PDB file of C-alpha atoms and ligand atoms in Angstrom:
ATOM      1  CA  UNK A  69     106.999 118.399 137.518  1.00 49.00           C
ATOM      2  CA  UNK A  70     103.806 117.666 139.056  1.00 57.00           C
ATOM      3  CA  UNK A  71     102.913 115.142 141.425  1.00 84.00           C
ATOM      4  CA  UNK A  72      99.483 114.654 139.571  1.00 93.00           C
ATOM      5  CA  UNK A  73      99.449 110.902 138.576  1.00 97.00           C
ATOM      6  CA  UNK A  74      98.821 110.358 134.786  1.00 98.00           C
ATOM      7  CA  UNK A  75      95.597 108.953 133.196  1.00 98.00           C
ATOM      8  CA  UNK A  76      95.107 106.961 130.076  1.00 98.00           C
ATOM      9  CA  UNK A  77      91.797 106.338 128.581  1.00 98.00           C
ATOM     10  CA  UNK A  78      91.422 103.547 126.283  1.00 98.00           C
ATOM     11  CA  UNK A  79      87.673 103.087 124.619  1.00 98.00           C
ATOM     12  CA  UNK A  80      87.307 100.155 122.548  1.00 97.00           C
ATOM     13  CA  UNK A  81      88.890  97.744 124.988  1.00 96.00           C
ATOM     14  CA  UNK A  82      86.196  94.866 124.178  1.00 93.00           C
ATOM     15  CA  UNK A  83      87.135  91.968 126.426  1.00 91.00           C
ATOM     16  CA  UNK A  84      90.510  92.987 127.040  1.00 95.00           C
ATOM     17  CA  UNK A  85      92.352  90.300 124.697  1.00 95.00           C
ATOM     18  CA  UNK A  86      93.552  92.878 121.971  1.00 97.00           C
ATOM     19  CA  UNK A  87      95.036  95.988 121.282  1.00 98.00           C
ATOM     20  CA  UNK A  88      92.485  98.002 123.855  1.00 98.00           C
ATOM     21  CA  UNK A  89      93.304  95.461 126.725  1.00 98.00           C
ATOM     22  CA  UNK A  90      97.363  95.054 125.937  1.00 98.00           C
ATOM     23  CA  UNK A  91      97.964  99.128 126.061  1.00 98.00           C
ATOM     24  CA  UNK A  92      95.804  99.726 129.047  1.00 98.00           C
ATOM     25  CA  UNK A  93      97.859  96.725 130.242  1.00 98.00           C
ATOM     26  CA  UNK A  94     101.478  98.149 129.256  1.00 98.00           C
ATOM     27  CA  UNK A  95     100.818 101.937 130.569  1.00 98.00           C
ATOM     28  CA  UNK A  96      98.915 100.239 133.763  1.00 98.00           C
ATOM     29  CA  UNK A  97     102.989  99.093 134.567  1.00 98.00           C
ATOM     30  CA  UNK A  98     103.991 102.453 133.561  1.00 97.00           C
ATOM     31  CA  UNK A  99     102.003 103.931 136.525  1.00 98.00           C
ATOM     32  CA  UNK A 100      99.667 105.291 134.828  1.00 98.00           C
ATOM     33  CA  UNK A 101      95.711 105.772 136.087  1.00 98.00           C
ATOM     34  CA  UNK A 102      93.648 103.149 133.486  1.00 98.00           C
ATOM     35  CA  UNK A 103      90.303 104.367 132.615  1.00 98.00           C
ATOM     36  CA  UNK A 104      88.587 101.232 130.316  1.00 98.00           C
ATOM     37  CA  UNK A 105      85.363 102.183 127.710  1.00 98.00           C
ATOM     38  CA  UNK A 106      83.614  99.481 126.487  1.00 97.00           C
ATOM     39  CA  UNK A 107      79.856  98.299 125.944  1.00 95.00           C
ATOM     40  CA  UNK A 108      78.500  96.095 128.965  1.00 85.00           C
ATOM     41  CA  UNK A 109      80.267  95.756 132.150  1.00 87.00           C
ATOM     42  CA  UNK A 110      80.576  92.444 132.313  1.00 88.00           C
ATOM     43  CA  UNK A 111      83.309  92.350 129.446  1.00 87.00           C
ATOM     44  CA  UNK A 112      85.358  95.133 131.518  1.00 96.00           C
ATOM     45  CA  UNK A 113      85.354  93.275 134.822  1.00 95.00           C
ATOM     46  CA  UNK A 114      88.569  90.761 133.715  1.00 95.00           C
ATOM     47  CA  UNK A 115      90.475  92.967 132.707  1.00 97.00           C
ATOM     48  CA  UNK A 116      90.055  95.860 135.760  1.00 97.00           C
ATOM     49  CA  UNK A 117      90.543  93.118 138.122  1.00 97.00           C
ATOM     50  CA  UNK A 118      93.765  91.857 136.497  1.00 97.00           C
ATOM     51  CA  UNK A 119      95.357  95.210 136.264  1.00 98.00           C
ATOM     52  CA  UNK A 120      94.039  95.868 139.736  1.00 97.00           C
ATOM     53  CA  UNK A 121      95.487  92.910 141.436  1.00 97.00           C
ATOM     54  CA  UNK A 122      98.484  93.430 139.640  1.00 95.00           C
ATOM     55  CA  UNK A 123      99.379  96.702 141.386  1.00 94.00           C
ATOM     56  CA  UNK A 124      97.845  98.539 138.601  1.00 97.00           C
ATOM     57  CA  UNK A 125      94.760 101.202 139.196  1.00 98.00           C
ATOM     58  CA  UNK A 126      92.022 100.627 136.370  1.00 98.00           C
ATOM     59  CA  UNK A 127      88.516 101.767 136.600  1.00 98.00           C
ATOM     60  CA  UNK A 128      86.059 100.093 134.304  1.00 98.00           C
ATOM     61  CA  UNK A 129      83.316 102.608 132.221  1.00 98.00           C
ATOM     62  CA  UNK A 130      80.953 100.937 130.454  1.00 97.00           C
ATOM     63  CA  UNK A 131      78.296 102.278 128.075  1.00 97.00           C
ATOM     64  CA  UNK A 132      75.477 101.386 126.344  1.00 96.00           C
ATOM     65  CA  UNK A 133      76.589 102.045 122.400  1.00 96.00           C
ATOM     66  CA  UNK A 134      79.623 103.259 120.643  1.00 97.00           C
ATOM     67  CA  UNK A 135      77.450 106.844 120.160  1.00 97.00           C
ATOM     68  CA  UNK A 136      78.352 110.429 120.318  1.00 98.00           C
ATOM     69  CA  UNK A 137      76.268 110.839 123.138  1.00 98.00           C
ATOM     70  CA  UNK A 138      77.130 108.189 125.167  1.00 98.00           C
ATOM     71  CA  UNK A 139      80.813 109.019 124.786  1.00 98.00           C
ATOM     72  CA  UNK A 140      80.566 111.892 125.764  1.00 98.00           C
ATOM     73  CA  UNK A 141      78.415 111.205 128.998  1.00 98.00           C
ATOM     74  CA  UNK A 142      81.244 108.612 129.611  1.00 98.00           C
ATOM     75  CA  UNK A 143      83.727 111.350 130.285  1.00 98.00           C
ATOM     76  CA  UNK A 144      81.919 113.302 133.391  1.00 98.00           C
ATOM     77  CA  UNK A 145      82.183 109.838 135.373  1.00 98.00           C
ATOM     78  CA  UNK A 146      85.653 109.144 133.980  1.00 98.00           C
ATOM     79  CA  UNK A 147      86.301 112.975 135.189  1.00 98.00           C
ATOM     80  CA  UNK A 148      84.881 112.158 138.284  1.00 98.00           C
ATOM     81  CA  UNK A 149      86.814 109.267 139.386  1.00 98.00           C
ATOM     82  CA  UNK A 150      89.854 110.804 138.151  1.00 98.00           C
ATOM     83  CA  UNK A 151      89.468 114.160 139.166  1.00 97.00           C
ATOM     84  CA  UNK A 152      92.213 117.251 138.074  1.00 96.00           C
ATOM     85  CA  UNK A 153      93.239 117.486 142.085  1.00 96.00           C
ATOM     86  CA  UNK A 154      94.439 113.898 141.923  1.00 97.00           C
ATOM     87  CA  UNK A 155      95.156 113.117 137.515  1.00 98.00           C
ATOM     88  CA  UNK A 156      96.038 114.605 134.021  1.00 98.00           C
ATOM     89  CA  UNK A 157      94.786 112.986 131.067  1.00 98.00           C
ATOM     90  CA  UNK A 158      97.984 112.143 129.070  1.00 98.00           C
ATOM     91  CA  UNK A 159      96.866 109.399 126.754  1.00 98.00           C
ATOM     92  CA  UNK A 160      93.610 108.401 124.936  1.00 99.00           C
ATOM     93  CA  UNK A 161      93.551 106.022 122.560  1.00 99.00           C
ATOM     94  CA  UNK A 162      90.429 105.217 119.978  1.00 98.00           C
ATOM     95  CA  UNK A 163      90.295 101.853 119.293  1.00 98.00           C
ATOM     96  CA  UNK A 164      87.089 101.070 118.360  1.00 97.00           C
ATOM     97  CA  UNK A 165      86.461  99.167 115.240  1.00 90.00           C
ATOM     98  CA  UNK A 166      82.429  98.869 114.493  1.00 78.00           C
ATOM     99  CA  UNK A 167      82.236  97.028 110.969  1.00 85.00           C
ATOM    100  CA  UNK A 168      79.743  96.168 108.153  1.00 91.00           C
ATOM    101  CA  UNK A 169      81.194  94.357 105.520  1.00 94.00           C
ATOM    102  CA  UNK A 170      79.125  93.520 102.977  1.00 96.00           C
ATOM    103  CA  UNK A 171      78.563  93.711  98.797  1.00 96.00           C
ATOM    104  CA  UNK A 172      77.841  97.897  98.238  1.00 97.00           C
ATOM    105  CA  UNK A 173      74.482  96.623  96.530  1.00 98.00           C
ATOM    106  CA  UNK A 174      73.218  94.742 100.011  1.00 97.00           C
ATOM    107  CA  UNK A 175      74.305  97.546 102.354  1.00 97.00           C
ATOM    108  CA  UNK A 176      71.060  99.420 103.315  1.00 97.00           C
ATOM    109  CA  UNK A 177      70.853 103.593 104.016  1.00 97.00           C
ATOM    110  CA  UNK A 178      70.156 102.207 107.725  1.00 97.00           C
ATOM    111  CA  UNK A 179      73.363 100.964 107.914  1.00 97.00           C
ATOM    112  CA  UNK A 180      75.186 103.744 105.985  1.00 97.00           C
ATOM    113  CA  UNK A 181      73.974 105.732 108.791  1.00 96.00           C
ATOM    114  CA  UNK A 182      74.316 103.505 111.969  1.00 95.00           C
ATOM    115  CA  UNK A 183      78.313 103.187 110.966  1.00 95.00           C
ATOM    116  CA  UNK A 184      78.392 106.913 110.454  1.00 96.00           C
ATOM    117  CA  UNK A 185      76.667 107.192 113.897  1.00 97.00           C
ATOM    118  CA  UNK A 186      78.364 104.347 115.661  1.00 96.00           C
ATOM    119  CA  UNK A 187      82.435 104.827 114.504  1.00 96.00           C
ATOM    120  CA  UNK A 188      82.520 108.626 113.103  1.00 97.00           C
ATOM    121  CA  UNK A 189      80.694 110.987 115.137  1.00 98.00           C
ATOM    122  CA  UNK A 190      81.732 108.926 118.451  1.00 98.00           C
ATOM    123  CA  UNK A 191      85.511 109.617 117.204  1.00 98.00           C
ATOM    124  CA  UNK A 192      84.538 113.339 117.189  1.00 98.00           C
ATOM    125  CA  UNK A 193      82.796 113.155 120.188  1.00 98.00           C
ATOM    126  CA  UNK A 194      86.145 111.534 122.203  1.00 98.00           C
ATOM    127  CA  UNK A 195      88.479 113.841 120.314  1.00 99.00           C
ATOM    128  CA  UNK A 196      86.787 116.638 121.571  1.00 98.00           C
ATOM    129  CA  UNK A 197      86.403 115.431 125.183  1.00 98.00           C
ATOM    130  CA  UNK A 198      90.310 114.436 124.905  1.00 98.00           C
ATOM    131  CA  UNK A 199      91.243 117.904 123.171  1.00 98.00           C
ATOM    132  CA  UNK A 200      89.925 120.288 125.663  1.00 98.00           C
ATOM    133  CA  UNK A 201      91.170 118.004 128.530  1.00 98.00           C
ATOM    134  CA  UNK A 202      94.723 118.241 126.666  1.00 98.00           C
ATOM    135  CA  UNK A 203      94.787 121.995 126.227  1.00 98.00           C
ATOM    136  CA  UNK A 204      94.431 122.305 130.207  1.00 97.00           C
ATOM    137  CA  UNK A 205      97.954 120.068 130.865  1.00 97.00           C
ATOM    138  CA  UNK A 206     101.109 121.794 131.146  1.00 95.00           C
ATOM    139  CA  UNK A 207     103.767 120.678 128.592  1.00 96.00           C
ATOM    140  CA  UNK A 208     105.812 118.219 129.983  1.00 95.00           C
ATOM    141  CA  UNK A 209     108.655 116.267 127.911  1.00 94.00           C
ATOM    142  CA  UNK A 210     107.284 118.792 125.341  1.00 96.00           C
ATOM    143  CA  UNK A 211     103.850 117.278 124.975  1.00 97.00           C
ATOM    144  CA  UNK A 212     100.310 118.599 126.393  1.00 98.00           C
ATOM    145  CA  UNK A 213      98.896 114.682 125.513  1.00 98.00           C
ATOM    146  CA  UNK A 214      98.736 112.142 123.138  1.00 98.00           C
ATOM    147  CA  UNK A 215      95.671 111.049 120.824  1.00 99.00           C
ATOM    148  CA  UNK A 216      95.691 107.619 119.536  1.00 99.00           C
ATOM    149  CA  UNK A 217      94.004 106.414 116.884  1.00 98.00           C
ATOM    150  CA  UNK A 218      93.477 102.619 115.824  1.00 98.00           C
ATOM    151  CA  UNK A 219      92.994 102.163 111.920  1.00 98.00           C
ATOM    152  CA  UNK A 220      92.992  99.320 109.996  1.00 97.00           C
ATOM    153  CA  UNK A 221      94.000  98.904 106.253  1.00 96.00           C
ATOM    154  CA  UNK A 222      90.414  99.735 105.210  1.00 97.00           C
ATOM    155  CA  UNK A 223      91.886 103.239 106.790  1.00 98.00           C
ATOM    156  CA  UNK A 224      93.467 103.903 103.157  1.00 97.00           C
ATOM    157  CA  UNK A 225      92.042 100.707 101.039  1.00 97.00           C
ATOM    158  CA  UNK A 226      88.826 100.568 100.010  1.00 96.00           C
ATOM    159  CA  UNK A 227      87.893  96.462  98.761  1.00 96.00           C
ATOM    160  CA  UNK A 228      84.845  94.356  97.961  1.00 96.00           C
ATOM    161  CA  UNK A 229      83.668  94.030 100.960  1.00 96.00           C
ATOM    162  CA  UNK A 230      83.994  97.269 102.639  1.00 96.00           C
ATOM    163  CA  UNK A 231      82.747 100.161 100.826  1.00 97.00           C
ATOM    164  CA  UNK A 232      81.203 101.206 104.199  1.00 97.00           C
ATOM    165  CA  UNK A 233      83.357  99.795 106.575  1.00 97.00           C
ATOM    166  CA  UNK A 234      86.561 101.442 104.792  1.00 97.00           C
ATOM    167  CA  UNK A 235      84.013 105.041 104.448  1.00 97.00           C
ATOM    168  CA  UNK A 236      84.241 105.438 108.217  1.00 97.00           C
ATOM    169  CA  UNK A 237      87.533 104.212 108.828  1.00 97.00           C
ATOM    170  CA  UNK A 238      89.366 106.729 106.176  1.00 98.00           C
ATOM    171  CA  UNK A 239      87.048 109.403 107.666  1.00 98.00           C
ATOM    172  CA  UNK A 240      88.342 108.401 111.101  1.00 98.00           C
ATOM    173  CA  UNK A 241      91.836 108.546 109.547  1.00 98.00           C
ATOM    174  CA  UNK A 242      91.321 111.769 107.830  1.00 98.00           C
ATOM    175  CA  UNK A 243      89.852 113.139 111.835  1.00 98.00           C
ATOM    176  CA  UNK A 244      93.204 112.192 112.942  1.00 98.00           C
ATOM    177  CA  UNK A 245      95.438 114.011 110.553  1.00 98.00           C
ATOM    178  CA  UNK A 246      93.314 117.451 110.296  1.00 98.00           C
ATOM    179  CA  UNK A 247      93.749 116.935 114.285  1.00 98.00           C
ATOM    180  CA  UNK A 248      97.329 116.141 114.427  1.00 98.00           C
ATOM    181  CA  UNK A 249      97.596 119.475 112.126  1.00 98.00           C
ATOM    182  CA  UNK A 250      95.660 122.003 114.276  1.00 98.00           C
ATOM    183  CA  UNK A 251      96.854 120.674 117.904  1.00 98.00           C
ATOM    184  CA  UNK A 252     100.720 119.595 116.964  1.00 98.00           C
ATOM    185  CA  UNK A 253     101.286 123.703 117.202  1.00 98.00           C
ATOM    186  CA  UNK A 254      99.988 123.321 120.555  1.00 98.00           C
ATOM    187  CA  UNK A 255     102.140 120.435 121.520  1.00 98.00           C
ATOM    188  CA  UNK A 256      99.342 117.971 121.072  1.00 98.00           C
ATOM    189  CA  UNK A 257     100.798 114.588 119.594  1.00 98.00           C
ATOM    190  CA  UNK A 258      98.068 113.557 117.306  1.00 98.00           C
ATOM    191  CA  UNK A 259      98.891 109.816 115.912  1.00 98.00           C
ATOM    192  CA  UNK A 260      96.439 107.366 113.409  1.00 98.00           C
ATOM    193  CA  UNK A 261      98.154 104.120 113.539  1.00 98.00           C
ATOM    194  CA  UNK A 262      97.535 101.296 110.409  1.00 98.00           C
ATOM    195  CA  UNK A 263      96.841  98.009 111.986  1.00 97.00           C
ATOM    196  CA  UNK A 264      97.718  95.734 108.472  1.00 97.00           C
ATOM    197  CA  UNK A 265      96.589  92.534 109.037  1.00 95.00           C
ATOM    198  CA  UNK A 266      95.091  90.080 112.004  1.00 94.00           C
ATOM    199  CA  UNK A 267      95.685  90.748 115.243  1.00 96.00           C
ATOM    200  CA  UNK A 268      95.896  87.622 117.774  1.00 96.00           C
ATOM    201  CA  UNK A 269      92.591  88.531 120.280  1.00 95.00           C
ATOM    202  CA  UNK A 270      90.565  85.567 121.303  1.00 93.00           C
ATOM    203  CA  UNK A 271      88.001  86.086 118.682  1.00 91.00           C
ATOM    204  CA  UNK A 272      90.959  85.381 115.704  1.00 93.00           C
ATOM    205  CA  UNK A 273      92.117  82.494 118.254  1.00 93.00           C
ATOM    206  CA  UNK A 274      88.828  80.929 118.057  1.00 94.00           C
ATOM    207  CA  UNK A 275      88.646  81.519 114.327  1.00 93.00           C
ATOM    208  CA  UNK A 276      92.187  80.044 113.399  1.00 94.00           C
ATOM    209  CA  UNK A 277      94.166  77.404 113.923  1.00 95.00           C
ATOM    210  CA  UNK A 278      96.795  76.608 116.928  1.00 95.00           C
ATOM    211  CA  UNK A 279      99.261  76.847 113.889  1.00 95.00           C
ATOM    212  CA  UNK A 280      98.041  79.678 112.987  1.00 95.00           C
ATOM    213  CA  UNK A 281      98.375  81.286 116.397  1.00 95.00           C
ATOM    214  CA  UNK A 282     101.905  80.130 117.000  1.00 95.00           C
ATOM    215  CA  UNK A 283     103.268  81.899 114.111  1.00 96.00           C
ATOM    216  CA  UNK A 284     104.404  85.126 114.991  1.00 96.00           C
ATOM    217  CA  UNK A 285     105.106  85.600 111.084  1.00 97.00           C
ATOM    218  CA  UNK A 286     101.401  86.002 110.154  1.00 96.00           C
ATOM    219  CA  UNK A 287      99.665  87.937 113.272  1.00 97.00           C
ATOM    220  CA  UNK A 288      99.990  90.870 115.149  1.00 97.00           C
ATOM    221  CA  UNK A 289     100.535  90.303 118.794  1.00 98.00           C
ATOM    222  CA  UNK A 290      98.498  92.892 120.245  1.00 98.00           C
ATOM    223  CA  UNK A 291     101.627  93.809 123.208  1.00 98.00           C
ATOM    224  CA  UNK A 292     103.536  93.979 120.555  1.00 98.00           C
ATOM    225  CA  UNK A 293     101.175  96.808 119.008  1.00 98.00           C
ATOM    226  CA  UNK A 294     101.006  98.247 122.771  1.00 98.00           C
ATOM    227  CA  UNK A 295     105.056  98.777 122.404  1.00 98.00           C
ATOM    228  CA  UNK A 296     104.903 101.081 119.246  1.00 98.00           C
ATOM    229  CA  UNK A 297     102.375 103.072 120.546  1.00 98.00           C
ATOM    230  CA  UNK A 298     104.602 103.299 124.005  1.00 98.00           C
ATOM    231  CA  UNK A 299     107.196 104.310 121.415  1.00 98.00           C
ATOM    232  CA  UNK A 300     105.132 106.892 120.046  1.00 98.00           C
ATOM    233  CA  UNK A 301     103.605 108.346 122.822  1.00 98.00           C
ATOM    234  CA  UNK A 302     107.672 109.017 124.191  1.00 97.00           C
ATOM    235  CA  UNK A 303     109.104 110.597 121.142  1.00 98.00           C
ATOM    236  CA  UNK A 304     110.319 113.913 121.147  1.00 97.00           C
ATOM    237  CA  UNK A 305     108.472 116.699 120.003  1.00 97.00           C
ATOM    238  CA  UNK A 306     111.197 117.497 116.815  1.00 98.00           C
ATOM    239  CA  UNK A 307     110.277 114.056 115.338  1.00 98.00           C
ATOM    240  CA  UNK A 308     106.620 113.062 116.278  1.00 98.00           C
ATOM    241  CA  UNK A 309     105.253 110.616 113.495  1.00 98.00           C
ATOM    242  CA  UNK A 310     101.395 111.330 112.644  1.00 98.00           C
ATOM    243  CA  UNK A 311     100.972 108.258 110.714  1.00 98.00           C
ATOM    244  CA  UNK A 312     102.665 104.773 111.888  1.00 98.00           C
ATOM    245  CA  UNK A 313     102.057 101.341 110.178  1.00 97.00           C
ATOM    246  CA  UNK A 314     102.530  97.930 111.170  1.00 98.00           C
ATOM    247  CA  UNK A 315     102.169  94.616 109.764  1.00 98.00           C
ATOM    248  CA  UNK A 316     103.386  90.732 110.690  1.00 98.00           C
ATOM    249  CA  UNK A 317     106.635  89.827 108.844  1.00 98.00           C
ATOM    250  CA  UNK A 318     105.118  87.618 106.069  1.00 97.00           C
ATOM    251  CA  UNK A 319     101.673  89.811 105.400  1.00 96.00           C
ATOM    252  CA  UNK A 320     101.470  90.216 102.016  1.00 94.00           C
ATOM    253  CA  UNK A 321     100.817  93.734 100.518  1.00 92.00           C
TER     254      UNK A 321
HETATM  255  C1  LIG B 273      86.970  87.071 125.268  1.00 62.94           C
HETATM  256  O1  LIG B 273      85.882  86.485 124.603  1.00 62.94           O
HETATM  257  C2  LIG B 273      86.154  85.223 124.025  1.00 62.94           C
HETATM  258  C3  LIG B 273      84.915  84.780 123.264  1.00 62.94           C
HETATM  259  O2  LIG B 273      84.662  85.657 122.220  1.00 62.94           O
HETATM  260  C4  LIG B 273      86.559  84.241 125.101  1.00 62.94           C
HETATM  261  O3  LIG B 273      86.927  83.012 124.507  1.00 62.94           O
HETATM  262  C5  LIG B 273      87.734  84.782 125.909  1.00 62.94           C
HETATM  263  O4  LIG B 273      88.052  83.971 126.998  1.00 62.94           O
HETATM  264  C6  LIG B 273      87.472  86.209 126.404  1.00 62.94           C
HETATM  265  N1  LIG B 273      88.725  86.747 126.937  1.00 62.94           N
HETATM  266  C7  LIG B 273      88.818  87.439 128.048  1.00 62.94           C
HETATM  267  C8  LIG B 273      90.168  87.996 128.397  1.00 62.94           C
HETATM  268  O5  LIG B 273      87.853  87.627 128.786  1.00 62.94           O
HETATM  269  C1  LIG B 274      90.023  98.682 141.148  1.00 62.94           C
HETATM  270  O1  LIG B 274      88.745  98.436 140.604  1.00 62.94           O
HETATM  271  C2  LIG B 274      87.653  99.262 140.970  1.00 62.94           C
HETATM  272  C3  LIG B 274      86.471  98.946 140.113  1.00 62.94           C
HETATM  273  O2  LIG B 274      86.055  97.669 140.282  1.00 62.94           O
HETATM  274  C4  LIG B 274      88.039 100.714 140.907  1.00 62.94           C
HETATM  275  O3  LIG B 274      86.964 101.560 141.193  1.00 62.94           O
HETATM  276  C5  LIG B 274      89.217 100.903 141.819  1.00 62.94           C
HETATM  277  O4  LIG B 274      89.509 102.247 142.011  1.00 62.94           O
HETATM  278  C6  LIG B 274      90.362 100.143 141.230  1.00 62.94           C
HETATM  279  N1  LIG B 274      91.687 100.487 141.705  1.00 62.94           N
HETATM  280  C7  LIG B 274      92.353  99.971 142.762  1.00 62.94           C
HETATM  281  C8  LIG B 274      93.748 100.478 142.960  1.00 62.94           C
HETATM  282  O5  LIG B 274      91.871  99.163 143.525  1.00 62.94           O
HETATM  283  C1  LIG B 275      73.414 105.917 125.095  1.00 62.94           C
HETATM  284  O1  LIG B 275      72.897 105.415 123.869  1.00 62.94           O
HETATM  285  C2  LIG B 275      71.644 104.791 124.030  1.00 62.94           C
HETATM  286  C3  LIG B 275      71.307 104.131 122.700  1.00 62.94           C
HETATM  287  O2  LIG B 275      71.231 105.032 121.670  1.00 62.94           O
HETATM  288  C4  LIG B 275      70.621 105.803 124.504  1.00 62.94           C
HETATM  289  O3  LIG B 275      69.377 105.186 124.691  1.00 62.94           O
HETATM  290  C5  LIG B 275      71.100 106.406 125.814  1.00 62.94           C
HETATM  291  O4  LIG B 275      70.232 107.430 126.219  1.00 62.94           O
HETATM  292  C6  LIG B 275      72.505 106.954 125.668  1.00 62.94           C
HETATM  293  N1  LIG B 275      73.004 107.376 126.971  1.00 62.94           N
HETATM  294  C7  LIG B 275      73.589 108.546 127.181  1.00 62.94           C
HETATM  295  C8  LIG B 275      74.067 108.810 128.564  1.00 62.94           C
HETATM  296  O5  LIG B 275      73.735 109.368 126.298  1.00 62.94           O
END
């Protein structure tokens, strides 16, 4: 076993009050190296401090745009910090959400191609950074690395709203399954995870009620989301699960 310590990169992290923010969180106690994406630097700052200060070891990486360029440009510094003499990247998880929801007849080609630009090609553009990281580990516990993919039940629902948002989430759904399929045979865990229904960050606590909030019935905790993918990211390599999906108790679907 190597004495490397393990890395997990999380992009998407936002302010650190949802699923981003809990995982980097949970795998920060797990002794892993915490490398946090997310646009501006001022939104990463909480959350490196906390882990930091909590015996964790976070670095924050902040870029300008969700964009396939910028994500990739992200990785050099992320590589640099954490360099191969001192880490292995074990864990990345894609949990960016960029969204336009809106009637089909109002969305305009600018914004069919900003969301293809913005959510799509930057989920290519980390896979690929991720992938040939991953195909440089040994196999330990019979895994090279696992990918992690957020989704959302636009991932496999399309509704009024979302003919665009739902576009680039099934196509970031479908990146996760061709992926899972060409890298599994090389002991690359490849996993697209459902999110059904809200999930309590402070945005939804600002938007709901204190009723609403206390009911664990009717929102996803988002360390409750970091514990399946914990769960996921430990299975053993006879039973890995591509596809997970998780919903509060009393969501109706
Ligand atoms: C995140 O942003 C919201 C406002 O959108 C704010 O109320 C909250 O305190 C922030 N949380 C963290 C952990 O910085
Ligand atoms: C803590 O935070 C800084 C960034 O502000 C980071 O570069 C540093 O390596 C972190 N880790 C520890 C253990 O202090
Ligand atoms: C990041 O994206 C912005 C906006 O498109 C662009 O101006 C900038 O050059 C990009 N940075 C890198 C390092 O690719």
């Amino acid at each position: 076993m190597s004495e490397l310590k393990p890395l997990i990169v999380v992009a998407g992290v936002g302010n650190g009050s949802g699923t981003g923010g809990s995982t980097a969180r949970l795998f920060a106690k797990n002794g892993y190296s915490v490398a946090l994406i997310a646009r501006g630097a001022d939104s990463l700052k909480k959350i490196t401090d906390e882990i930091n200060s909590s015996e964790g070891d976070a670095a924050p990486f902040a870029i300008e745009a969700y964009n396939a360029a910028n994500v990739s440009a992200v990785f050099v510094k992320i590589f640099e910090k954490f360099p191969a003499q001192t880490h292995t990247l074990r864990i990345a998880l894609w949990n960016v959400a960029e969204g336009v929801f809106k009637n089909f007849l109002s969305i305009t080609p600018e914004e069919v191609s900003t969301t293809f630009s913005s959510s799509v090609a930057p989920a290519f553009a980390f896979s690929r950074e991720v992938i040939l990281k991953f195909k440089e580990n040994d196999i330990v516990d019979g895994t090279r690395g696992t990918l992690l993919f957020t989704g959302a039940t636009a991932s496999v629902r399309g509704n009024v709203l979302t003919s665009l948002f739902s576009a680039g989430k099934h196509a970031e759904r479908a990146l996760s399954q061709s992926l899972a399929k060409e890298f599994g045979r090389q002991n690359i865990h490849v996993v697209h995870a459902i999110i059904d229904g809200p999930i309590l960050t402070d945005n939804q606590r600002n938007r709901n009620t204190k009723e609403w909030e206390k009911n664990e019935d009717i929102r996803l905790d988002p360390d409750a989301i970091a514990l399946a993918y914990q769960y996921v990211v430990g299975q053993h390599r006879s039973a890995w699960t591509w596809e997970l999906d998780l919903r509060p108790a009393h969501e109706k679907w």
